[in-house]
Amino acid sequence: MKSSSIKRLATLAMFLALAVLLNYAENLLPMIVPVPGVKLGLANTMNLIILYYYGRRDYFAIGLLRVLLMAVMFTGVVSYAFFLSLTGFLLSSLVVIGLSYIKKLSIFSLSVASAIFHGIGQICCAILLYWTNDGSSIYLFTYLPILIVSGAITGVLIAYLSYLIITRLNKTSLFRDIN
Amino acid sequence: MEKAKREVHFSLKWGKLDIIVTLLTLLIGIFLSVFVFFMPVEEGSLVSVYYNGDELISLPLRDESVNDPRYIILFKGEITSEYDDEYKTEYKFADCSLLIEDLIIEIDNGGITIVKETSPNHICSAQGTISRPNIPLTCAPNYVMVIIHSAAISDNPEIPV
């Protein structure tokens, strides 16, 4: 195996570990807004950094691995939490991958879109998981406005955090061989 | 050493398009919030409790014949008298095995609150009291959803004790 491949693998593994750690640490923090689905999304900083340096395929793969690892280690693979997390991730990552082809959009727009579509994905999944005979679970869509507003705010914050990390990483030798 | 080309090229700078995207998103969110949370609606009349997708019970939100607060207790196992002193209730459900621990819902003065539950960060009880119709109070870790319906009468108002 070439040394560049080993370095790539090691760096991606490090980002994956950091993403899992941030995801776990965030769950320990008290909630600022007590609404299901509203969270800062610290782990997304790692995803944005991976997207920036390594591209769409690794962005998707590492994000998916993070969701799976969180389920295996903490919530369980057959749990509502896992399905909510997986659906949120799948929808948000597909939207971000699509938007990443638009060169005029910056990390801020991608992050905002990621946060909002993560929430939308989770709501859609929750409606199906909670499906009731009278269709009352459709009212879970009333959470959407809160998730949109919080997604816009947290998306900008996470993008700014990612921007700060990337500008510092650019000054190190870690990514010198990546243009 | 040959440099690898980055596959994705997005700017790191906050640009005009980002401002438009963020502001537009915020405006949509705020508009929908006003629509959902502040528009006048018919007063809620019926509280429905769902567990794992099944409706367990529907009760009138305000009932002149009984004194509030009223409590609905979902037991993980068998029904016990453990909560009888603190939570006067006749609405008890046994064998809700998906619950993390027993869960208690309070109906008081036109609002519903999950007053006792076990969940990460106590997300279920932290949501507080909901008194507007059609905004669900969810407790995903315990597979429970409570909702105030505006006018519809449930077809299944069974009250097993």
Coordinates of C-alpha atoms in Angstrom, one line a residue:
Chain A
M1 CA 0.0 0.0 0.0
K2 CA 1.3 3.4 -0.9
S3 CA 2.2 5.8 1.9
S4 CA -0.3 8.3 0.7
S5 CA -3.1 5.7 0.9
I6 CA -2.0 4.8 4.4
K7 CA -2.0 8.4 5.4
R8 CA -5.4 9.0 3.9
L9 CA -6.8 5.9 5.7
A10 CA -5.3 7.0 9.0
T11 CA -6.5 10.6 8.7
L12 CA -10.1 9.5 7.8
A13 CA -10.1 7.0 10.7
M14 CA -9.0 9.9 13.0
F15 CA -11.8 12.1 11.7
L16 CA -14.3 9.2 12.1
A17 CA -13.2 8.8 15.8
L18 CA -13.5 12.5 16.4
A19 CA -16.9 12.6 14.8
V20 CA -18.1 9.7 17.1
L21 CA -16.6 11.4 20.1
L22 CA -18.2 14.8 19.3
N23 CA -21.6 13.1 18.6
Y24 CA -21.3 11.3 22.0
A25 CA -20.2 14.4 23.9
E26 CA -23.0 16.5 22.5
N27 CA -25.5 14.0 23.8
L28 CA -24.1 14.6 27.3
L29 CA -24.7 18.3 27.1
P30 CA -28.0 19.7 28.5
M31 CA -30.5 20.7 25.8
I32 CA -30.8 24.4 25.1
V33 CA -34.0 24.0 23.2
P34 CA -36.1 21.2 24.5
V35 CA -37.5 20.1 21.2
P36 CA -36.8 16.6 19.8
G37 CA -34.4 16.9 16.9
V38 CA -32.9 20.3 17.8
K39 CA -29.2 19.9 18.3
L40 CA -26.0 21.7 17.4
G41 CA -24.6 18.8 15.3
L42 CA -21.0 19.1 16.3
A43 CA -20.1 15.9 14.4
N44 CA -21.0 17.6 11.2
T45 CA -17.8 19.7 11.4
M46 CA -15.8 16.5 10.8
N47 CA -18.1 15.7 7.8
L48 CA -17.6 19.1 6.3
I49 CA -13.9 18.9 6.7
I50 CA -13.9 15.5 5.0
L51 CA -16.0 16.8 2.2
Y52 CA -13.6 19.7 1.7
Y53 CA -10.4 17.6 1.7
Y54 CA -11.5 14.1 0.5
G55 CA -14.6 14.6 -1.5
R56 CA -18.1 13.2 -1.7
R57 CA -17.5 9.5 -1.5
D58 CA -15.5 9.7 1.8
Y59 CA -17.9 12.3 3.1
F60 CA -20.8 9.8 2.7
A61 CA -18.9 6.8 3.8
I62 CA -17.5 8.3 7.0
G63 CA -20.8 9.9 7.9
L64 CA -22.6 6.5 7.4
L65 CA -19.9 4.7 9.5
R66 CA -20.4 7.3 12.3
V67 CA -24.2 6.6 12.4
L68 CA -23.5 2.9 12.5
L69 CA -20.9 3.1 15.1
M70 CA -23.1 5.3 17.4
A71 CA -25.8 2.7 17.0
V72 CA -23.6 -0.3 17.7
M73 CA -21.9 1.4 20.7
F74 CA -24.8 3.3 22.3
T75 CA -28.4 3.2 21.0
G76 CA -28.6 -0.3 19.4
V77 CA -29.0 -1.1 15.7
V78 CA -32.7 -2.0 16.0
S79 CA -33.9 1.2 17.7
Y80 CA -35.9 4.3 16.9
A81 CA -32.8 6.4 17.6
F82 CA -30.8 4.6 14.9
F83 CA -33.5 4.8 12.2
L84 CA -34.1 8.5 13.0
S85 CA -30.4 9.2 12.8
L86 CA -29.9 7.1 9.7
T87 CA -32.7 8.8 7.8
G88 CA -31.6 12.2 8.8
F89 CA -28.1 11.5 7.7
L90 CA -29.1 9.9 4.3
L91 CA -31.4 12.8 3.3
S92 CA -29.0 15.5 4.5
S93 CA -25.9 14.0 2.9
L94 CA -27.7 13.4 -0.4
V95 CA -28.8 17.0 -0.5
V96 CA -25.3 18.3 0.5
I97 CA -23.7 16.0 -2.2
G98 CA -26.1 17.4 -4.8
L99 CA -25.5 21.0 -3.7
S100 CA -21.7 20.6 -3.6
Y101 CA -21.8 20.6 -7.5
I102 CA -23.0 24.2 -7.3
K103 CA -19.7 26.0 -7.1
K104 CA -21.2 29.3 -6.0
L105 CA -22.3 27.8 -2.7
S106 CA -19.9 28.0 0.2
I107 CA -19.5 25.8 3.3
F108 CA -22.1 28.0 5.1
S109 CA -24.9 27.1 2.7
L110 CA -24.0 23.5 2.6
S111 CA -24.0 23.3 6.4
V112 CA -27.4 25.1 6.7
A113 CA -28.8 22.7 4.1
S114 CA -27.3 19.7 5.9
A115 CA -28.8 20.8 9.3
I116 CA -32.3 21.5 7.8
F117 CA -32.6 18.3 5.7
H118 CA -31.3 16.3 8.6
G119 CA -34.3 17.5 10.6
I120 CA -36.7 16.9 7.7
G121 CA -35.4 13.4 7.3
Q122 CA -35.9 12.7 10.9
I123 CA -39.4 14.0 10.9
C124 CA -40.3 11.9 7.9
C125 CA -38.8 8.8 9.6
A126 CA -40.6 9.6 12.8
I127 CA -44.0 9.9 11.0
L128 CA -43.5 6.4 9.6
L129 CA -42.2 4.9 12.9
Y130 CA -45.0 6.4 14.9
W131 CA -47.6 5.7 12.2
T132 CA -51.0 5.5 13.9
N133 CA -54.3 4.1 12.6
D134 CA -55.8 7.6 12.5
G135 CA -52.7 9.2 10.9
S136 CA -52.1 11.5 13.8
S137 CA -48.3 11.1 13.5
I138 CA -48.5 13.4 10.4
Y139 CA -48.8 16.2 13.0
L140 CA -45.1 15.7 13.7
F141 CA -44.6 18.0 10.8
T142 CA -45.5 20.8 13.2
Y143 CA -41.9 20.5 14.5
L144 CA -40.7 21.5 11.0
P145 CA -40.6 25.3 11.6
I146 CA -38.5 25.0 14.7
L147 CA -36.1 22.6 13.0
I148 CA -35.8 25.0 10.0
V149 CA -35.0 28.0 12.2
S150 CA -32.7 26.1 14.5
G151 CA -31.1 24.4 11.4
A152 CA -30.3 27.8 9.9
I153 CA -28.7 29.0 13.1
T154 CA -26.7 25.8 14.0
G155 CA -25.8 25.4 10.3
V156 CA -24.1 28.8 10.2
L157 CA -22.3 28.1 13.6
I158 CA -21.1 24.7 12.5
A159 CA -19.9 26.1 9.2
Y160 CA -18.0 28.8 10.9
L161 CA -16.4 26.3 13.3
S162 CA -15.4 24.1 10.3
Y163 CA -14.0 27.1 8.5
L164 CA -11.8 27.9 11.5
I165 CA -10.6 24.4 11.7
I166 CA -9.9 24.1 7.9
T167 CA -8.0 27.4 7.8
R168 CA -5.8 26.1 10.6
L169 CA -5.4 22.7 9.0
N170 CA -4.3 24.4 5.8
K171 CA -1.4 25.8 7.6
T172 CA -0.2 22.4 8.8
S173 CA 1.6 19.7 6.8
L174 CA -1.3 17.3 7.2
F175 CA -3.0 18.1 4.0
R176 CA 0.0 19.5 2.1
D177 CA -0.3 16.8 -0.6
I178 CA -3.9 17.6 -1.2
N179 CA -4.6 20.5 -3.6
Chain B
M1 CA 5.4 13.9 -4.7
E2 CA 2.4 14.4 -7.0
K3 CA -0.3 16.4 -5.4
A4 CA -3.8 15.0 -5.2
K5 CA -6.6 17.1 -6.7
R6 CA -9.5 18.0 -4.4
E7 CA -12.7 16.6 -5.8
V8 CA -15.0 19.2 -4.3
H9 CA -14.3 22.9 -4.5
F10 CA -16.5 25.1 -2.3
S11 CA -15.6 28.4 -0.9
L12 CA -14.9 28.9 2.8
K13 CA -16.1 32.5 2.7
W14 CA -19.5 33.8 3.7
G15 CA -20.8 35.2 0.5
K16 CA -23.8 37.0 -0.8
L17 CA -25.5 33.8 -1.9
D18 CA -25.0 32.3 1.6
I19 CA -26.7 35.4 3.2
I20 CA -29.6 35.0 0.8
V21 CA -29.9 31.2 1.5
T22 CA -29.7 31.7 5.3
L23 CA -32.1 34.6 5.5
L24 CA -34.6 32.9 3.2
T25 CA -34.4 29.8 5.3
L26 CA -35.0 31.8 8.5
L27 CA -37.9 33.6 6.9
I28 CA -39.6 30.4 5.8
G29 CA -39.0 28.9 9.3
I30 CA -40.4 32.0 11.1
F31 CA -43.4 32.2 8.7
L32 CA -44.2 28.5 9.3
S33 CA -43.7 29.0 13.0
V34 CA -46.3 31.8 13.1
F35 CA -48.6 29.7 11.0
V36 CA -48.3 26.7 13.3
F37 CA -47.9 28.2 16.8
F38 CA -49.6 31.6 16.7
M39 CA -52.6 31.3 14.4
P40 CA -55.9 31.1 16.3
V41 CA -57.2 27.6 16.3
E42 CA -60.2 25.8 17.7
E43 CA -59.7 24.9 21.3
G44 CA -58.5 21.3 21.8
S45 CA -61.0 19.0 23.2
L46 CA -59.6 15.5 23.3
V47 CA -56.3 14.1 24.5
S48 CA -55.0 10.9 22.7
V49 CA -52.2 8.8 24.0
Y50 CA -50.3 6.5 21.5
Y51 CA -47.9 3.8 22.4
N52 CA -45.9 2.1 19.7
G53 CA -48.3 3.4 17.1
D54 CA -51.5 2.2 18.9
E55 CA -54.0 4.5 20.5
L56 CA -54.2 3.6 24.1
I57 CA -56.8 6.0 25.3
S58 CA -58.6 9.2 24.4
L59 CA -59.9 11.5 27.1
P60 CA -61.6 14.9 27.1
L61 CA -59.1 17.6 27.7
R62 CA -61.5 19.3 30.2
D63 CA -63.9 17.2 32.1
E64 CA -66.3 18.9 34.5
S65 CA -67.1 15.6 36.2
V66 CA -63.6 15.0 37.5
N67 CA -61.0 17.2 39.2
D68 CA -57.8 18.0 37.5
P69 CA -55.0 17.0 37.5
R70 CA -55.7 13.6 36.0
Y71 CA -52.9 11.2 35.3
I72 CA -52.3 8.4 32.8
I73 CA -49.8 5.8 33.8
L74 CA -48.1 3.5 31.4
F75 CA -46.4 0.6 33.2
K76 CA -43.4 -1.2 31.8
G77 CA -44.6 -4.4 33.4
E78 CA -47.6 -5.2 35.6
I79 CA -49.9 -2.5 37.1
T80 CA -48.8 -1.7 40.7
S81 CA -50.0 0.7 43.3
E82 CA -46.6 2.4 43.5
Y83 CA -47.8 5.8 42.3
D84 CA -51.3 5.8 43.9
D85 CA -50.4 8.2 46.6
E86 CA -48.8 10.8 44.4
Y87 CA -50.7 10.5 41.2
K88 CA -54.4 9.9 41.7
T89 CA -55.5 8.1 38.5
E90 CA -57.8 5.5 37.1
Y91 CA -56.1 5.3 33.8
K92 CA -53.4 2.6 34.0
F93 CA -51.9 0.5 31.2
A94 CA -49.8 -2.6 31.8
D95 CA -47.1 -4.4 29.8
C96 CA -45.8 -1.4 27.8
S97 CA -42.6 -3.4 27.4
L98 CA -40.9 -0.9 25.1
L99 CA -40.8 1.8 27.8
I100 CA -37.4 2.4 29.4
E101 CA -39.3 2.8 32.7
D102 CA -42.9 3.6 33.8
L103 CA -44.2 6.8 32.2
I104 CA -46.8 9.2 33.6
I105 CA -48.8 11.8 31.7
E106 CA -50.6 14.7 33.4
I107 CA -53.7 16.4 32.1
D108 CA -54.2 19.6 34.0
N109 CA -56.0 22.9 33.3
G110 CA -56.2 22.3 29.5
G111 CA -52.6 21.2 29.0
I112 CA -50.7 17.9 28.8
T113 CA -47.3 17.2 30.4
I114 CA -45.1 14.1 30.6
V115 CA -44.3 14.4 34.3
K116 CA -42.4 11.2 34.9
E117 CA -40.2 9.3 32.4
T118 CA -36.8 8.0 31.8
S119 CA -35.0 9.1 28.7
P120 CA -31.6 10.5 27.6
N121 CA -31.5 14.2 28.8
H122 CA -35.1 13.8 29.9
I123 CA -36.1 15.0 26.5
C124 CA -39.7 13.9 27.0
S125 CA -40.5 15.9 30.2
A126 CA -38.2 18.8 29.1
Q127 CA -40.7 19.7 26.4
G128 CA -43.0 21.0 29.1
T129 CA -46.7 21.5 28.8
I130 CA -48.6 21.6 25.5
S131 CA -52.0 23.1 25.3
R132 CA -52.4 23.8 21.6
P133 CA -54.2 21.2 19.5
N134 CA -52.3 19.2 16.8
I135 CA -48.9 19.8 18.2
P136 CA -47.7 16.4 19.5
L137 CA -45.8 15.7 22.6
T138 CA -43.4 13.0 21.6
C139 CA -41.2 10.7 23.6
A140 CA -39.3 8.7 21.0
P141 CA -37.1 6.7 23.5
N142 CA -40.3 5.4 25.1
Y143 CA -42.3 5.0 21.8
V144 CA -45.0 7.3 23.2
M145 CA -46.8 10.2 21.6
V146 CA -49.5 12.4 23.1
I147 CA -51.6 14.8 21.1
I148 CA -54.5 17.1 21.7
H149 CA -57.1 16.8 18.9
S150 CA -59.2 19.8 18.1
A151 CA -62.6 18.4 17.6
A152 CA -62.6 14.8 16.4
I153 CA -64.0 12.2 18.7
S154 CA -62.0 9.0 19.0
D155 CA -63.6 5.7 18.0
N156 CA -61.8 3.9 20.7
P157 CA -62.3 5.6 24.0
E158 CA -61.7 2.4 26.0
I159 CA -60.5 3.0 29.5
P160 CA -59.0 -0.3 30.7
V161 CA -58.1 -0.3 34.4

